[in-house]
Tab-separated table of N, CA and C in Angstrom:
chain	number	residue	atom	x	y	z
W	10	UNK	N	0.825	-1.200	0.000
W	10	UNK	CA	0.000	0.000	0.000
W	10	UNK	C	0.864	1.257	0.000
W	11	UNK	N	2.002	0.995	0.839
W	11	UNK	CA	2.715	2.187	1.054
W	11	UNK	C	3.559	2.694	-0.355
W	12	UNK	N	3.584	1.435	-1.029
W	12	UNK	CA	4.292	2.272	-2.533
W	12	UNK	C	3.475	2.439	-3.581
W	13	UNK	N	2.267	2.061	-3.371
W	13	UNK	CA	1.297	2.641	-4.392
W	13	UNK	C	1.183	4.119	-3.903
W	14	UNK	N	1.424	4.549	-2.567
W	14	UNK	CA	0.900	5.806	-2.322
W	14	UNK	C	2.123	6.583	-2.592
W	15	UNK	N	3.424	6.191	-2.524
W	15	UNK	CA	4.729	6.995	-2.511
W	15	UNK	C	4.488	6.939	-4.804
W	16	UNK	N	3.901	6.162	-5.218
W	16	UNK	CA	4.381	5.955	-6.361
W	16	UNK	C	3.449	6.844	-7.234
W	17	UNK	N	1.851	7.363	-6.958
W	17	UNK	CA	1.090	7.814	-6.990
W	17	UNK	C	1.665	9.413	-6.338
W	18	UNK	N	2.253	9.478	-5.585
W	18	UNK	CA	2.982	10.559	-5.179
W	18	UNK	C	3.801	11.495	-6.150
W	19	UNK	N	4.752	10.100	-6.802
W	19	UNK	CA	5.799	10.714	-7.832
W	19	UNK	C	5.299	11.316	-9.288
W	20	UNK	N	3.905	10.189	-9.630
W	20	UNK	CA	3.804	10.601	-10.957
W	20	UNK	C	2.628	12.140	-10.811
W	21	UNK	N	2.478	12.881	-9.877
W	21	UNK	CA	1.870	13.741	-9.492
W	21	UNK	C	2.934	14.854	-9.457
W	22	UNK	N	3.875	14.488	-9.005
W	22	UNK	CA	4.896	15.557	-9.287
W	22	UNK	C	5.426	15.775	-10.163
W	23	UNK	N	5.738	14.427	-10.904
W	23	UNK	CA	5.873	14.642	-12.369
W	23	UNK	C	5.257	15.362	-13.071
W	24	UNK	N	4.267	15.146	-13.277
W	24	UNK	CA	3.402	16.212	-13.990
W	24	UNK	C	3.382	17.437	-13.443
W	25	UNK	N	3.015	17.973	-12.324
W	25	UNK	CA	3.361	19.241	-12.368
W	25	UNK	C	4.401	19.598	-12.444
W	26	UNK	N	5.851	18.996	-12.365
W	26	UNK	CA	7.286	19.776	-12.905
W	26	UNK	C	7.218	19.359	-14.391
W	27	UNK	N	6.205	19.012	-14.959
W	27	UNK	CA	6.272	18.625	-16.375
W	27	UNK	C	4.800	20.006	-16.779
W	28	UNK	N	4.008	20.051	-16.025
W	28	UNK	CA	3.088	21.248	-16.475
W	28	UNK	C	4.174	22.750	-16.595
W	29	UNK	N	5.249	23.104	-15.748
W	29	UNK	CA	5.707	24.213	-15.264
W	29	UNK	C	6.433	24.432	-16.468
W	30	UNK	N	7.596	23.221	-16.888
W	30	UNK	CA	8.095	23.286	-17.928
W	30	UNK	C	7.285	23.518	-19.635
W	31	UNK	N	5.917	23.099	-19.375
W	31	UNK	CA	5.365	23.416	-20.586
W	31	UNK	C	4.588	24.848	-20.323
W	32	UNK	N	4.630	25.079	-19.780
W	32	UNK	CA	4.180	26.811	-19.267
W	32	UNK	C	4.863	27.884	-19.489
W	33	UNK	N	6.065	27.106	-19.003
W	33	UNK	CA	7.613	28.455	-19.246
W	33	UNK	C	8.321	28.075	-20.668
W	34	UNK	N	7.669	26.899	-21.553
W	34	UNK	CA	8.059	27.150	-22.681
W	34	UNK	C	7.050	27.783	-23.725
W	35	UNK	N	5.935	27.598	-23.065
W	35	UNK	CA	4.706	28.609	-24.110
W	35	UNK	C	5.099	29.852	-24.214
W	36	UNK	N	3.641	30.526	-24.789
W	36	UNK	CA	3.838	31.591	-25.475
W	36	UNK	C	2.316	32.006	-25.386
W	37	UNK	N	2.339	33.625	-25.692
W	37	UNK	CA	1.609	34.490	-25.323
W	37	UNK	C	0.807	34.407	-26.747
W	38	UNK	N	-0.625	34.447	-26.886
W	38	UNK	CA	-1.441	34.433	-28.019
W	38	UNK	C	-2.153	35.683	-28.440
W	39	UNK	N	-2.748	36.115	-27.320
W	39	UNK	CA	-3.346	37.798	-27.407
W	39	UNK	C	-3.599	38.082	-26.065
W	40	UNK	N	-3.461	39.348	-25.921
W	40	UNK	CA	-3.576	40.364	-24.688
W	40	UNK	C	-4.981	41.029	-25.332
W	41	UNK	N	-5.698	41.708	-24.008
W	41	UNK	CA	-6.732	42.510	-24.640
W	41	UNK	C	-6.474	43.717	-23.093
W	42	UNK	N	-6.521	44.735	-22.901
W	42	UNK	CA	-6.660	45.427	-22.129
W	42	UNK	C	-8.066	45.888	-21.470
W	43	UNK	N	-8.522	46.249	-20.217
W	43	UNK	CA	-9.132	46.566	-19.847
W	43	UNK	C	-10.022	47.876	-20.376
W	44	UNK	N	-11.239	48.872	-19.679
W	44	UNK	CA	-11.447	49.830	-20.609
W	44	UNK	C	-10.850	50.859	-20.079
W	45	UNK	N	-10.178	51.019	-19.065
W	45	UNK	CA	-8.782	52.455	-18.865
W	45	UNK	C	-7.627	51.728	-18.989
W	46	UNK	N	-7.983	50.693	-19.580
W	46	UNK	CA	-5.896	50.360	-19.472
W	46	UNK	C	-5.306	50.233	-18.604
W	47	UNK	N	-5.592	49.764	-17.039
W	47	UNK	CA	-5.186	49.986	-15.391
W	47	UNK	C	-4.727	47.837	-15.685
W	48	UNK	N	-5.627	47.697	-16.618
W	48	UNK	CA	-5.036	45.862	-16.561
W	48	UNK	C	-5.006	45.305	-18.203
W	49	UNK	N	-4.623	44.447	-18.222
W	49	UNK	CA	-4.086	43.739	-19.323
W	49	UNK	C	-4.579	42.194	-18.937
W	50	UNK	N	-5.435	41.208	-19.766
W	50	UNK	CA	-5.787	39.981	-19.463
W	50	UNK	C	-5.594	39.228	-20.750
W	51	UNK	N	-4.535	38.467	-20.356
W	51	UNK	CA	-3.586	37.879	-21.380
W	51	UNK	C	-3.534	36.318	-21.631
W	52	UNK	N	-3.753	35.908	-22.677
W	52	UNK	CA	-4.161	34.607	-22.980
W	52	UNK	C	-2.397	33.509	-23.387
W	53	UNK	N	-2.245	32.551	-22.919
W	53	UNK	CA	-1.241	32.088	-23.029
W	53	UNK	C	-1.538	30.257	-23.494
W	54	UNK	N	-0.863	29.519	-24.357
W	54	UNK	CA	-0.778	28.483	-24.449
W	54	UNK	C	0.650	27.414	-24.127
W	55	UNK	N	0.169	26.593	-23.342
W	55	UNK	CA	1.303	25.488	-22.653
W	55	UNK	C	1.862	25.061	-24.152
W	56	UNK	N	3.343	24.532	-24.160
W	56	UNK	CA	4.012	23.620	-25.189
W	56	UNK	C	4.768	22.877	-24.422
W	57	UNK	N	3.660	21.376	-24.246
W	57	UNK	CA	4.119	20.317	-24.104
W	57	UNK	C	5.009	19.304	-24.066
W	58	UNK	N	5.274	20.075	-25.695
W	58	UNK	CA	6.368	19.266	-26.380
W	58	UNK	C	7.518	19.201	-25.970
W	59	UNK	N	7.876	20.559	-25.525
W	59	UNK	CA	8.834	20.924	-24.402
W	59	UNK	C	9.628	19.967	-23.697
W	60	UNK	N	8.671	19.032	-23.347
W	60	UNK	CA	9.360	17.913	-22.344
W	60	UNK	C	9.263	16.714	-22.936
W	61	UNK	N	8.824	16.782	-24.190
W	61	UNK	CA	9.559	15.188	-24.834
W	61	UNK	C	8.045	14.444	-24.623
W	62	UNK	N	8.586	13.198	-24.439
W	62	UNK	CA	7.376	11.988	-24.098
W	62	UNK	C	6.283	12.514	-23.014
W	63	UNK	N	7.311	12.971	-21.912
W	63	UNK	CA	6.315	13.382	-20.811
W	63	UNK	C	5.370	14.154	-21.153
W	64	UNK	N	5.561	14.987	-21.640
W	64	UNK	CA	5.139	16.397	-21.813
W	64	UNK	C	3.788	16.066	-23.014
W	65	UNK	N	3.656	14.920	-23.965
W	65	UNK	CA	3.151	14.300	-24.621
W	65	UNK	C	2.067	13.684	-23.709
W	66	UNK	N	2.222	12.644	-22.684
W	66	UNK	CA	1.268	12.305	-21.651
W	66	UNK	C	0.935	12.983	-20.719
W	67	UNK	N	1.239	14.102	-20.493
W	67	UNK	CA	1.041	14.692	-19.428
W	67	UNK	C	0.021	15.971	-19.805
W	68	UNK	N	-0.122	15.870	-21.393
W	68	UNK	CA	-1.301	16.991	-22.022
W	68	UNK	C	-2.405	16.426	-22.105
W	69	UNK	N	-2.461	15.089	-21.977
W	69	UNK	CA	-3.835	14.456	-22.296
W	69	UNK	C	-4.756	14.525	-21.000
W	70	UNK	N	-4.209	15.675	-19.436
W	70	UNK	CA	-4.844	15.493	-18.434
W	70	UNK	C	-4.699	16.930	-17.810
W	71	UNK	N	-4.336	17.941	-19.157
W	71	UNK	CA	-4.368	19.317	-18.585
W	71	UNK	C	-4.842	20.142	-19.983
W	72	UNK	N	-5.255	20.769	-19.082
W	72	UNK	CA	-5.194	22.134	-20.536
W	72	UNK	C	-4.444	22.734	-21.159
W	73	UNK	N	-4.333	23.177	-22.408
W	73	UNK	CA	-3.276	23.622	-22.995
W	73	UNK	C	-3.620	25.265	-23.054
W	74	UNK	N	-4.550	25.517	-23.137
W	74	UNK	CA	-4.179	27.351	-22.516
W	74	UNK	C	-4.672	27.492	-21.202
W	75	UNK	N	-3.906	28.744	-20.611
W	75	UNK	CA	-4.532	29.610	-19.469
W	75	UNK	C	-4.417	30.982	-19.787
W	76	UNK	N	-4.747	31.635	-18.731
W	76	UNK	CA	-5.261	32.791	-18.572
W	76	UNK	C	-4.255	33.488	-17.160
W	77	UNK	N	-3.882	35.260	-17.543
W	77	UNK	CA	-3.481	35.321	-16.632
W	77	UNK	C	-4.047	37.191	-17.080
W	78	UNK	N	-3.795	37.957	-15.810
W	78	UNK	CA	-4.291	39.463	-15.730
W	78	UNK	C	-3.130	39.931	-14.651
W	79	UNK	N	-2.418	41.273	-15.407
W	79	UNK	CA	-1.438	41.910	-14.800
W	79	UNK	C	-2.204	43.409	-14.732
W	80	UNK	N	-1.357	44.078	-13.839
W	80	UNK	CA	-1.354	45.557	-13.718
W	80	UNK	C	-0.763	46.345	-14.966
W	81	UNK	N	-0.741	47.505	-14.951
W	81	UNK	CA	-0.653	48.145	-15.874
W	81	UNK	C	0.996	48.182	-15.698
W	82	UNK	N	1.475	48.098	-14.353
W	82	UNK	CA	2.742	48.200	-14.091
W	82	UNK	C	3.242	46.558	-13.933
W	83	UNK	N	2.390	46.001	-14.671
W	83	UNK	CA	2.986	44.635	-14.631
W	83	UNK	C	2.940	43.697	-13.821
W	84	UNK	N	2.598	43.640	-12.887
W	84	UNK	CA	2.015	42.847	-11.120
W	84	UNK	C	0.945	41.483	-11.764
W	85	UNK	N	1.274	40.680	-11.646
W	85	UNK	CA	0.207	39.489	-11.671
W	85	UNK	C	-0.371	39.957	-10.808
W	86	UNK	N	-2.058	39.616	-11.172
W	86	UNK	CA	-2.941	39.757	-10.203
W	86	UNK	C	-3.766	38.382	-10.334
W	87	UNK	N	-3.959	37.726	-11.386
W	87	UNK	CA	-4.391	35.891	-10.935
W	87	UNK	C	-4.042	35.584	-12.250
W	88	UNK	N	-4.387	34.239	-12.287
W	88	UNK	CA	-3.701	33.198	-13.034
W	88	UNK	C	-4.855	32.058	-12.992
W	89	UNK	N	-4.989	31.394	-14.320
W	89	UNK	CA	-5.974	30.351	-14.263
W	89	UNK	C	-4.838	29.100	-14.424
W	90	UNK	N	-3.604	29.134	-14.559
W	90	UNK	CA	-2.506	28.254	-14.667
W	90	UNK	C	-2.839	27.085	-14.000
W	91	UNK	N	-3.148	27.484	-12.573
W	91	UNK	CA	-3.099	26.356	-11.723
W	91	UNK	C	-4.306	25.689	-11.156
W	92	UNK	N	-5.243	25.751	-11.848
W	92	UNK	CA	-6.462	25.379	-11.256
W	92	UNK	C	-6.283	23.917	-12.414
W	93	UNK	N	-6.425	23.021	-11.370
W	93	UNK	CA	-6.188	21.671	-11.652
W	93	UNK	C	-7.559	21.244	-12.414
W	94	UNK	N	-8.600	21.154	-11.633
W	94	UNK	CA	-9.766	20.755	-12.227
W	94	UNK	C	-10.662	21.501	-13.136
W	95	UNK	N	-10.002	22.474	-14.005
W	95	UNK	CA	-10.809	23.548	-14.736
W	95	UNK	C	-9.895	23.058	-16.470
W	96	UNK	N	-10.534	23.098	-17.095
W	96	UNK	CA	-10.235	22.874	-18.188
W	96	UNK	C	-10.830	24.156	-19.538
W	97	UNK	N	-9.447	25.062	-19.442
W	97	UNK	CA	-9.942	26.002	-20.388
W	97	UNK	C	-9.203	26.149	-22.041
W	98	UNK	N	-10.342	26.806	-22.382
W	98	UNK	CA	-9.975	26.552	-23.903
W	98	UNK	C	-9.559	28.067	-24.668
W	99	UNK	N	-9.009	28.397	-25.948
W	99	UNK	CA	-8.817	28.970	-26.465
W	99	UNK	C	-9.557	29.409	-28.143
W	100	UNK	N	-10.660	29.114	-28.068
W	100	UNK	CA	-11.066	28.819	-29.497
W	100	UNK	C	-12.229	30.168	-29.237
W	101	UNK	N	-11.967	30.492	-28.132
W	101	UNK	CA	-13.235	32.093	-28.393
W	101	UNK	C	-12.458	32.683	-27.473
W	102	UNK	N	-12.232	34.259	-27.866
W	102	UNK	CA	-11.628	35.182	-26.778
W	102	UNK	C	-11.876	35.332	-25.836
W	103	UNK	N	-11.017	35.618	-24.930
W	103	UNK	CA	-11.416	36.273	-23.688
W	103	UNK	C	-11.276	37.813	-23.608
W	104	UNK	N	-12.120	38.119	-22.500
W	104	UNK	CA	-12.383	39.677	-22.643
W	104	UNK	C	-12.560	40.000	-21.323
W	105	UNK	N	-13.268	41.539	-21.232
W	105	UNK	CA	-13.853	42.027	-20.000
W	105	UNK	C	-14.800	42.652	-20.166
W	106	UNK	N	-15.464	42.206	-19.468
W	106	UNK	CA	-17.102	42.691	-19.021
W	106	UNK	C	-16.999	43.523	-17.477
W	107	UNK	N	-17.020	44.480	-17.864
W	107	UNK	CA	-17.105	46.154	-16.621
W	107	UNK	C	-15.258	45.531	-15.708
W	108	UNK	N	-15.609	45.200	-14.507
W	108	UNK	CA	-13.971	44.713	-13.936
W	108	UNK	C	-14.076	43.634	-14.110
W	109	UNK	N	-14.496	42.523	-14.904
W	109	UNK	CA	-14.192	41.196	-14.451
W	109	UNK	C	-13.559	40.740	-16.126
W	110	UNK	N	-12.678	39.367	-15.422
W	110	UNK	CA	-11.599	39.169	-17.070
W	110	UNK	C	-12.352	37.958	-17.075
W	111	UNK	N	-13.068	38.002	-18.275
W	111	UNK	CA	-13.794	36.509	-19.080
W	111	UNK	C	-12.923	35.669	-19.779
W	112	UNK	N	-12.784	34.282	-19.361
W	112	UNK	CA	-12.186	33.657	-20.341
W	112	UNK	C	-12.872	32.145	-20.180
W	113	UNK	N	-12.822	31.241	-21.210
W	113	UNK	CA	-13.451	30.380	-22.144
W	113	UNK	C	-13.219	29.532	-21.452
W	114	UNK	N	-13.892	28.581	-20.500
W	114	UNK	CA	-13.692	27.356	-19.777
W	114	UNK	C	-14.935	26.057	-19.866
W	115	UNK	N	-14.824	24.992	-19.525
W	115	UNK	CA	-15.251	24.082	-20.085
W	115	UNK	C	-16.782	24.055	-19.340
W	116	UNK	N	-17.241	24.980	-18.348
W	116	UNK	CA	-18.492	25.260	-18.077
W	116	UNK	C	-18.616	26.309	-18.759
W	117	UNK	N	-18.909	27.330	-19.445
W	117	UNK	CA	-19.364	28.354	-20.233
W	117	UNK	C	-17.917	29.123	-20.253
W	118	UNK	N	-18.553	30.203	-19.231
W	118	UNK	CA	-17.263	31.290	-19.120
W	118	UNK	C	-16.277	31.046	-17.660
W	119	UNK	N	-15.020	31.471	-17.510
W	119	UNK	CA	-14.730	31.818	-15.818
W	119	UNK	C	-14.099	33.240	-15.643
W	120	UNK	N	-13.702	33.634	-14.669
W	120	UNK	CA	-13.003	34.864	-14.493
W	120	UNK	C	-13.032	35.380	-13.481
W	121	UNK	N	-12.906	36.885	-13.128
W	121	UNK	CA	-12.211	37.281	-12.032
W	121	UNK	C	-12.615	38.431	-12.102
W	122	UNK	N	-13.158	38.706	-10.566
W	122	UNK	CA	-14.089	40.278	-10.422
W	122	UNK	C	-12.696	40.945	-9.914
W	123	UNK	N	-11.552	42.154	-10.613
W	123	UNK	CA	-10.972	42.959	-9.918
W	123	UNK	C	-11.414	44.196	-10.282
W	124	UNK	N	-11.662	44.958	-8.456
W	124	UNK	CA	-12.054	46.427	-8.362
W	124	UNK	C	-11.016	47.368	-9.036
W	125	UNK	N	-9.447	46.664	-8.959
W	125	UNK	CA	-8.254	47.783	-9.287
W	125	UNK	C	-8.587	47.284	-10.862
W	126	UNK	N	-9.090	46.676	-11.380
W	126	UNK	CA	-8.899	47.091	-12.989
W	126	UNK	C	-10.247	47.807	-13.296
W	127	UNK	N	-10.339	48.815	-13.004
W	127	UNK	CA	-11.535	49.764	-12.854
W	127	UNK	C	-11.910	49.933	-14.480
């Protein structure tokens, strides 16, 4: 029991040091700015490939884009990167509706009410 759980352990980490590496080898698809320009909500896609075989099995149980919203001065303010059980897509833009950043997830829409992106 104890090495199904240590072994179940490893291939969990695997993948996420195999998600990180396909994250920091993606690339940015479109930005759209807020309506004063105080934020920027920026669409990004993972490359997998990055890591070879792994990186090959390890897409068939994540999403290949996320979503992230900075300050005008550049400050992450959230990230859909890491939400394990959300599966978002890239095939319709994301935007903003008054402060909140819309983007394309496998229940309709998701996003993020910020007051500072006024």
């Amino acid at each position: 029991m104890l090495v199904l759980v240590v072994f179940i352990a490893l291939l969990f980490a695997s993948w996420l040091v195999v998600r990180q590496l396909a994250s920091e080898a993606g690339r940015e698809l479109r930005s759209v700015a807020s309506e004063n320009g105080s934020c920027v909500l920026k669409t990004y896609t993972r490359r997998y490939s990055a890591a070879g075989v792994a990186g090959g099995i390890a897409s068939l149980f994540g999403s290949s884009y996320y979503y992230r919203v900075y300050s005008r001065e550049g400050a992450l303010l959230a990230t859909s990167e890491w939400k394990f059980w959300a599966r978002e897509f890239g095939d319709m833009d994301a935007h903003w509706v008054n402060r909140t950043a819309m983007y394309p997830a496998q229940d309709g829409w998701a996003g993020w009410g910020l007051p500072q992106c006024d």
